[in-house]
Short mmCIF file of C-alpha atoms in Angstrom, two decimals:
data_model
loop_
_atom_site.label_atom_id
_atom_site.label_comp_id
_atom_site.label_asym_id
_atom_site.label_seq_id
_atom_site.Cartn_x
_atom_site.Cartn_y
_atom_site.Cartn_z
CA MET A 1 13.45 19.50 6.99
CA LYS A 2 12.13 16.24 5.59
CA TYR A 3 10.13 15.66 8.75
CA ALA A 4 9.77 19.25 9.98
CA PHE A 5 7.69 20.30 6.97
CA PRO A 6 5.10 17.46 7.18
CA LEU A 7 4.84 17.97 10.95
CA ALA A 8 4.17 21.67 10.39
CA ALA A 9 1.59 20.77 7.73
CA VAL A 10 -0.34 18.53 10.14
CA ILE A 11 -0.20 21.20 12.86
CA ALA A 12 -1.52 23.72 10.32
CA LEU A 13 -4.42 21.40 9.46
CA VAL A 14 -5.29 21.13 13.15
CA LEU A 15 -5.22 24.90 13.59
CA ILE A 16 -7.28 25.51 10.45
CA ALA A 17 -10.06 23.23 11.66
CA LEU A 18 -9.83 24.47 15.25
CA ILE A 19 -10.13 28.14 14.26
CA LEU A 20 -12.56 28.02 11.35
CA VAL A 21 -15.04 25.75 13.13
CA GLN A 22 -15.65 28.59 15.62
CA ILE A 23 -17.26 30.63 12.82
CA PRO A 24 -21.04 30.10 12.61
CA GLY A 25 -21.98 27.94 9.65
CA MET A 26 -18.54 26.43 9.23
CA GLN A 27 -19.60 23.35 11.20
CA TYR A 28 -21.64 22.28 8.18
CA LEU A 29 -18.59 22.69 5.94
CA PHE A 30 -16.35 20.56 8.17
CA GLY A 31 -19.06 18.10 9.17
CA VAL A 32 -20.81 17.51 5.84
CA VAL A 33 -19.24 19.09 2.76
CA ILE A 34 -15.61 18.16 3.39
CA PRO A 35 -16.40 14.52 4.35
CA TYR A 36 -18.38 14.03 1.14
CA LEU A 37 -15.61 15.59 -0.97
CA ALA A 38 -12.95 13.50 0.78
CA MET A 39 -14.90 10.26 0.28
CA ALA A 40 -15.47 11.10 -3.39
CA LEU A 41 -11.73 11.70 -3.85
CA PHE A 42 -10.90 8.50 -2.01
CA LEU A 43 -13.28 6.26 -3.96
CA GLY A 44 -12.63 7.93 -7.31
CA GLY A 45 -8.86 8.01 -6.89
CA PHE A 46 -8.69 4.47 -5.52
CA CYS A 47 -10.75 3.04 -8.40
CA TYR A 48 -8.77 5.03 -10.97
CA ARG A 49 -5.43 3.78 -9.68
CA VAL A 50 -6.57 0.16 -9.48
CA ILE A 51 -8.15 0.23 -12.96
CA HIS A 52 -5.06 1.92 -14.38
CA TRP A 53 -2.81 -0.74 -12.87
CA GLY A 54 -5.17 -3.47 -14.02
CA LYS A 55 -4.96 -2.25 -17.62
CA SER A 56 -1.17 -2.13 -17.57
CA PRO A 57 0.14 -5.01 -19.71
CA VAL A 58 2.51 -7.49 -18.11
CA PRO A 59 4.35 -9.03 -21.08
CA PHE A 60 6.77 -11.13 -19.06
CA ARG A 61 6.60 -13.56 -16.17
CA ILE A 62 8.46 -11.68 -13.43
CA PRO A 63 7.50 -13.30 -10.11
CA THR A 64 9.97 -12.78 -7.27
CA THR A 65 11.43 -16.16 -6.36
CA CYS A 66 14.01 -17.18 -3.78
CA GLY A 67 13.43 -20.90 -3.52
CA GLN A 68 13.72 -24.08 -5.54
CA GLY A 69 11.47 -23.98 -8.57
CA TYR A 70 9.59 -26.89 -10.05
CA SER A 71 12.08 -29.24 -11.69
CA LEU A 72 12.70 -32.98 -11.58
CA PRO A 73 10.29 -35.13 -9.51
CA TRP A 74 12.98 -36.03 -6.97
CA ILE A 75 13.91 -32.37 -6.32
CA LYS A 76 11.70 -30.76 -3.67
CA GLN A 77 9.97 -27.62 -4.87
CA ASP A 78 9.46 -24.58 -2.66
CA LYS A 79 5.77 -24.04 -3.40
CA LEU A 80 5.51 -20.68 -1.68
CA GLU A 81 8.68 -19.10 -3.04
CA ALA A 82 8.32 -20.47 -6.57
CA PRO A 83 4.60 -21.18 -7.17
CA VAL A 84 3.68 -22.82 -10.46
CA ASN A 85 -0.13 -22.86 -10.29
CA THR A 86 -3.03 -20.73 -9.06
CA ALA A 87 -3.45 -22.52 -5.73
CA GLN A 88 0.19 -21.94 -4.79
CA VAL A 89 -0.02 -18.28 -5.85
CA VAL A 90 -3.17 -17.79 -3.72
CA ALA A 91 -1.43 -19.36 -0.71
CA ARG A 92 1.56 -17.11 -1.20
CA MET A 93 -0.60 -13.99 -1.55
CA PHE A 94 -2.67 -14.92 1.50
CA LEU A 95 0.39 -15.22 3.74
CA GLU A 96 1.81 -12.02 2.28
CA ILE A 97 -1.34 -9.96 2.85
CA VAL A 98 -2.46 -11.43 6.18
CA LEU A 99 0.87 -12.17 7.88
CA PHE A 100 3.38 -9.97 5.97
CA ARG A 101 5.46 -13.06 5.21
CA SER A 102 8.16 -11.32 3.16
CA LEU A 103 8.66 -8.77 5.93
CA TRP A 104 8.99 -11.60 8.46
CA ARG A 105 11.80 -13.04 6.36
CA ASN A 106 13.52 -9.66 6.09
CA THR A 107 17.17 -9.38 7.11
CA LYS A 108 19.37 -6.38 7.79
CA ALA A 109 22.94 -5.97 6.58
CA THR A 110 25.46 -4.50 9.02
CA VAL A 111 29.13 -3.65 8.42
CA TYR A 112 31.48 -4.25 11.35
CA ALA A 113 35.20 -3.56 11.81
CA GLY A 114 37.38 -5.55 9.50
CA PRO A 115 35.42 -4.72 7.35
CA LYS A 116 32.97 -7.54 7.94
CA LEU A 117 29.48 -7.67 6.44
CA THR A 118 26.86 -9.65 8.37
CA TYR A 119 23.20 -10.39 7.71
CA GLU A 120 20.98 -10.49 10.77
CA SER A 121 17.31 -11.18 11.36
CA SER A 122 15.12 -8.09 11.66
CA LYS A 123 11.80 -9.00 13.27
CA TRP A 124 11.05 -5.69 15.01
CA LEU A 125 9.91 -4.04 11.79
CA TRP A 126 7.59 -6.97 11.08
CA LEU A 127 6.15 -6.87 14.62
CA PHE A 128 5.37 -3.17 14.69
CA SER A 129 4.06 -3.21 11.12
CA ILE A 130 1.65 -5.98 12.10
CA MET A 131 0.69 -3.99 15.21
CA PHE A 132 0.00 -0.86 13.18
CA HIS A 133 -2.02 -2.44 10.37
CA TYR A 134 -4.18 -4.64 12.56
CA SER A 135 -4.71 -1.91 15.14
CA PHE A 136 -5.83 0.42 12.36
CA LEU A 137 -8.18 -2.26 11.01
CA VAL A 138 -9.73 -2.92 14.42
CA ILE A 139 -10.21 0.80 15.05
CA VAL A 140 -11.98 1.22 11.70
CA ILE A 141 -14.26 -1.74 12.47
CA ARG A 142 -15.04 -0.32 15.93
CA HIS A 143 -16.01 3.01 14.39
CA MET A 144 -18.58 1.26 12.20
CA ARG A 145 -20.98 1.39 15.14
CA LEU A 146 -21.33 5.11 14.46
CA PHE A 147 -22.54 4.50 10.90
CA LEU A 148 -24.74 1.40 11.31
CA ASP A 149 -28.03 0.89 13.10
CA PRO A 150 -28.51 -1.74 14.38
CA VAL A 151 -24.85 -2.48 15.12
CA PRO A 152 -23.74 -5.78 13.50
CA GLY A 153 -22.60 -8.59 15.76
CA LEU A 154 -19.14 -8.57 14.18
CA VAL A 155 -18.55 -4.97 15.24
CA THR A 156 -19.67 -5.74 18.80
CA PHE A 157 -17.47 -8.84 18.93
CA VAL A 158 -14.40 -6.91 17.77
CA GLU A 159 -15.09 -4.14 20.27
CA ILE A 160 -15.43 -6.60 23.15
CA GLY A 161 -12.22 -8.37 22.13
CA ASP A 162 -10.38 -5.06 21.91
CA SER A 163 -11.46 -4.09 25.44
CA LEU A 164 -10.69 -7.38 27.21
CA LEU A 165 -7.81 -5.75 29.08
CA GLN A 166 -10.15 -3.22 30.66
CA ILE A 167 -8.31 -0.47 32.49
CA GLY A 168 -10.35 2.27 34.14
CA ALA A 169 -13.45 3.96 32.81
CA PRO A 170 -14.12 4.71 30.05
CA VAL A 171 -12.78 1.45 28.70
CA MET A 172 -9.27 1.68 27.35
CA TYR A 173 -8.94 -0.23 24.08
CA THR A 174 -5.79 -2.23 23.42
CA THR A 175 -5.47 -0.89 19.89
CA ASP A 176 -5.34 2.70 21.18
CA VAL A 177 -2.02 1.81 22.80
CA THR A 178 -0.58 -0.49 20.14
CA ILE A 179 -1.17 1.90 17.24
CA VAL A 180 0.60 4.75 19.08
CA LEU A 181 3.56 2.48 19.89
CA ALA A 182 3.71 1.26 16.30
CA LEU A 183 3.62 4.79 14.86
CA LEU A 184 6.35 5.96 17.23
CA PHE A 185 8.52 2.98 16.28
CA LEU A 186 8.04 3.54 12.53
CA PHE A 187 8.88 7.22 12.93
CA GLY A 188 11.86 6.50 15.19
CA ARG A 189 13.18 3.93 12.73
CA ARG A 190 13.26 6.56 9.98
CA LEU A 191 15.21 8.87 12.29
CA MET A 192 17.63 6.42 13.87
CA ASN A 193 18.52 4.21 10.90
CA PRO A 194 20.97 6.17 8.65
CA GLN A 195 20.08 4.23 5.52
CA VAL A 196 16.32 4.57 6.02
CA ARG A 197 16.69 8.26 6.98
CA TYR A 198 18.58 8.93 3.75
CA LEU A 199 15.90 7.22 1.65
CA SER A 200 12.93 8.77 3.46
CA LEU A 201 11.06 11.60 1.77
CA VAL A 202 8.50 14.15 2.89
CA ASN A 203 5.68 11.90 1.68
CA ASP A 204 6.98 9.16 3.97
CA TYR A 205 6.69 11.30 7.11
CA PHE A 206 3.42 13.06 6.32
CA PRO A 207 1.15 9.98 6.62
CA LEU A 208 2.82 9.03 9.91
CA PHE A 209 2.17 12.47 11.44
CA LEU A 210 -1.33 12.62 9.96
CA ILE A 211 -2.38 9.24 11.35
CA LEU A 212 -0.73 10.05 14.67
CA GLY A 213 -2.75 13.28 14.78
CA ILE A 214 -5.95 11.33 14.12
CA VAL A 215 -5.12 8.87 16.90
CA ILE A 216 -4.18 11.55 19.42
CA THR A 217 -7.32 13.62 18.83
CA GLY A 218 -9.42 10.46 19.14
CA ILE A 219 -7.76 9.55 22.44
CA LEU A 220 -8.22 13.09 23.73
CA MET A 221 -11.93 13.00 22.96
CA ARG A 222 -12.37 9.64 24.67
CA PHE A 223 -10.32 10.09 27.83
CA PHE A 224 -9.54 13.75 28.48
CA ILE A 225 -12.19 16.04 26.93
CA ARG A 226 -15.07 13.60 27.09
CA THR A 227 -17.49 16.00 28.83
CA ASN A 228 -17.53 18.34 25.81
CA VAL A 229 -18.19 15.57 23.27
CA ASP A 230 -21.81 14.65 22.53
CA ILE A 231 -21.53 11.06 21.27
CA ASN A 232 -25.24 10.92 20.36
CA ALA A 233 -24.91 13.99 18.13
CA ILE A 234 -21.81 12.48 16.50
CA LYS A 235 -23.62 9.21 15.82
CA GLN A 236 -26.58 11.10 14.38
CA LEU A 237 -24.26 13.06 12.09
CA ALA A 238 -22.36 9.91 11.02
CA PHE A 239 -25.55 7.98 10.32
CA GLY A 240 -26.93 10.94 8.39
CA LEU A 241 -23.80 11.03 6.22
CA VAL A 242 -24.17 7.40 5.11
CA THR A 243 -27.91 7.84 4.49
CA PHE A 244 -27.35 11.13 2.60
CA SER A 245 -29.45 13.09 5.10
CA PRO A 246 -26.82 14.76 7.31
CA THR A 247 -27.87 17.11 10.07
CA ILE A 248 -25.99 18.94 12.79
CA VAL A 249 -28.56 19.34 15.54
CA THR A 250 -26.43 20.33 18.52
CA GLU A 251 -23.09 21.88 19.28
CA ILE A 252 -20.35 19.26 18.88
CA SER A 253 -16.89 19.65 20.35
CA SER A 254 -14.37 21.53 18.20
CA LEU A 255 -11.93 18.67 18.77
CA PHE A 256 -14.32 16.35 16.97
CA TYR A 257 -14.18 18.55 13.86
CA VAL A 258 -10.38 18.55 14.06
CA HIS A 259 -10.44 14.75 14.27
CA LEU A 260 -12.88 14.50 11.37
CA PHE A 261 -10.91 16.98 9.25
CA LEU A 262 -7.71 14.97 9.70
CA VAL A 263 -9.56 11.79 8.73
CA CYS A 264 -10.91 13.53 5.61
CA THR A 265 -7.39 14.71 4.74
CA LEU A 266 -6.14 11.14 5.02
CA LEU A 267 -8.95 9.87 2.77
CA ALA A 268 -8.30 12.53 0.13
CA TYR A 269 -4.53 11.98 0.29
CA PHE A 270 -4.71 8.18 0.26
CA PRO A 271 -5.07 7.45 -3.51
CA PHE A 272 -2.17 9.75 -4.41
CA SER A 273 0.33 8.40 -1.89
CA LYS A 274 2.33 5.30 -1.07
CA LEU A 275 -0.59 4.19 1.08
CA MET A 276 -2.07 2.80 -2.14
CA HIS A 277 0.01 -0.31 -1.56
CA MET A 278 -3.19 -1.53 0.11
CA GLY A 279 -4.67 -1.99 -3.36
CA GLY A 280 -1.47 -2.36 -5.32
CA VAL A 281 -0.29 -5.49 -3.50
CA PHE A 282 -3.05 -7.48 -5.20
CA LEU A 283 -1.90 -6.31 -8.65
CA SER A 284 1.84 -6.77 -8.20
CA PRO A 285 3.14 -9.07 -10.98
CA THR A 286 6.10 -10.01 -8.81
CA ARG A 287 3.63 -11.67 -6.41
CA ASN A 288 0.51 -12.68 -8.32
CA LEU A 289 2.14 -14.52 -11.23
CA ALA A 290 3.06 -18.19 -11.31
CA ASN A 291 6.67 -19.13 -11.90
CA ASN A 292 5.94 -21.48 -14.79
CA SER A 293 8.17 -20.08 -17.54
CA ARG A 294 9.85 -23.48 -17.92
CA MET A 295 6.51 -25.26 -18.21
CA LYS A 296 4.66 -22.89 -20.51
CA ARG A 297 5.81 -20.59 -23.27
CA HIS A 298 4.81 -16.96 -22.73
CA ILE A 299 4.84 -14.73 -25.81
CA ASN A 300 5.24 -11.01 -25.40
CA PRO A 301 2.01 -9.43 -26.81
CA TRP A 302 3.98 -6.28 -27.63
CA ASN A 303 6.14 -8.03 -30.19
CA PRO A 304 5.08 -7.24 -33.78
CA ASP A 305 3.94 -10.06 -36.01
CA ILE A 306 7.12 -10.66 -38.05
CA LYS A 307 7.08 -13.21 -40.84
CA PRO A 308 10.03 -15.65 -40.94
CA HIS A 309 12.87 -14.39 -43.12
CA SER A 310 15.18 -17.20 -44.24
CA TYR A 311 18.80 -16.64 -45.16
CA ALA A 312 18.07 -17.62 -48.77
CA SER A 313 15.45 -14.90 -49.12
CA TYR A 314 17.72 -12.47 -47.26
CA GLU A 315 20.53 -13.17 -49.74
CA ASP A 316 18.17 -12.84 -52.68
CA GLU A 317 17.17 -9.41 -51.39
CA PHE A 318 20.67 -8.08 -50.69
CA ARG A 319 22.91 -10.20 -52.97
CA GLU A 320 24.14 -7.32 -55.11
CA ASP A 321 25.08 -5.25 -52.05
CA MET A 322 26.81 -8.25 -50.45
CA VAL A 323 28.90 -8.95 -53.55
CA GLU A 324 29.75 -5.28 -53.82
CA GLN A 325 31.02 -5.29 -50.21
CA GLY A 326 32.98 -8.50 -50.73
CA ILE A 327 30.72 -10.66 -48.58
CA PRO A 328 30.63 -14.29 -49.77
CA VAL A 329 27.32 -15.49 -51.12
CA GLU A 330 25.93 -18.92 -51.82
CA LYS A 331 24.65 -18.01 -55.25
CA GLU A 332 26.57 -15.91 -57.72
CA LEU A 333 25.02 -12.99 -59.43
CA PRO A 334 23.62 -13.85 -62.87
CA PRO A 335 25.74 -12.46 -65.73
CA LYS A 336 24.61 -9.12 -66.99
CA ALA A 337 23.39 -8.97 -70.58
CA ASN A 338 25.60 -7.05 -73.01
CA ASP A 339 24.16 -3.78 -74.27
#
């Protein structure tokens, strides 16, 4: 049920768009109103989450370290695993964000007969994660040609690089294949691995099915139902959306509205899901803090300002109670005056 419900939800979204877009006037709703609402939710939710995280106090130095920290001069420091200054933290963050370094170093634990616990390298997850993220990035950059006029050279360069392995006509992009393979692997991993399947929730499967639906509808429009898709009308609509003058001048394929509706759903869902790790990774104190607790004293700003309380003043304050309870004191109580 954990994956049946999100799959049914995505199918329902497809059917809703496919049926309602047949009603006259609903094309404007799916082509203009919903995209604007989705983008507003995406930008507003994204900014809110990032600002909220940015305001969260971090009273302690809690960087994740698994290497030799800075110590004596003759002991070699692991500058990436235990950074002590800003430059080392930036290098660590760069490798983490661009190359998924921590995922590359990931290991899997397996119990064999005996029992015997072994730790083995697990590079497949890193490979398909890299494939998915960079394929998604390239696809987004390629789609920028629909929103920009003239098309920047960067977008053209990325598109040419993505179509170097030209197969047939229309051109088959490499990322169209790699993103499908990556999504199938990530989904299969959640089904086949007992530990991951147990930990997976509905909100882990829903983005996979949603993105897979977006990819499949895009591939269908490009390779299989191309004759019913007016690319000029789509570009005119996309350019009108970014210039706040949207128009729907001709009949556009119903599949395009399904594709666009799924994209809008992803944008609206993004800030409220685990996909927000795209922004959260930059604000993670386990990654963006220097491991310099031994070099610099860090005082918790939450601690109240407490004045020093010496033992002498403590005894002066509670001497009578201490004597009454039989606790030894340094100074005896002064004799009481006779009535």
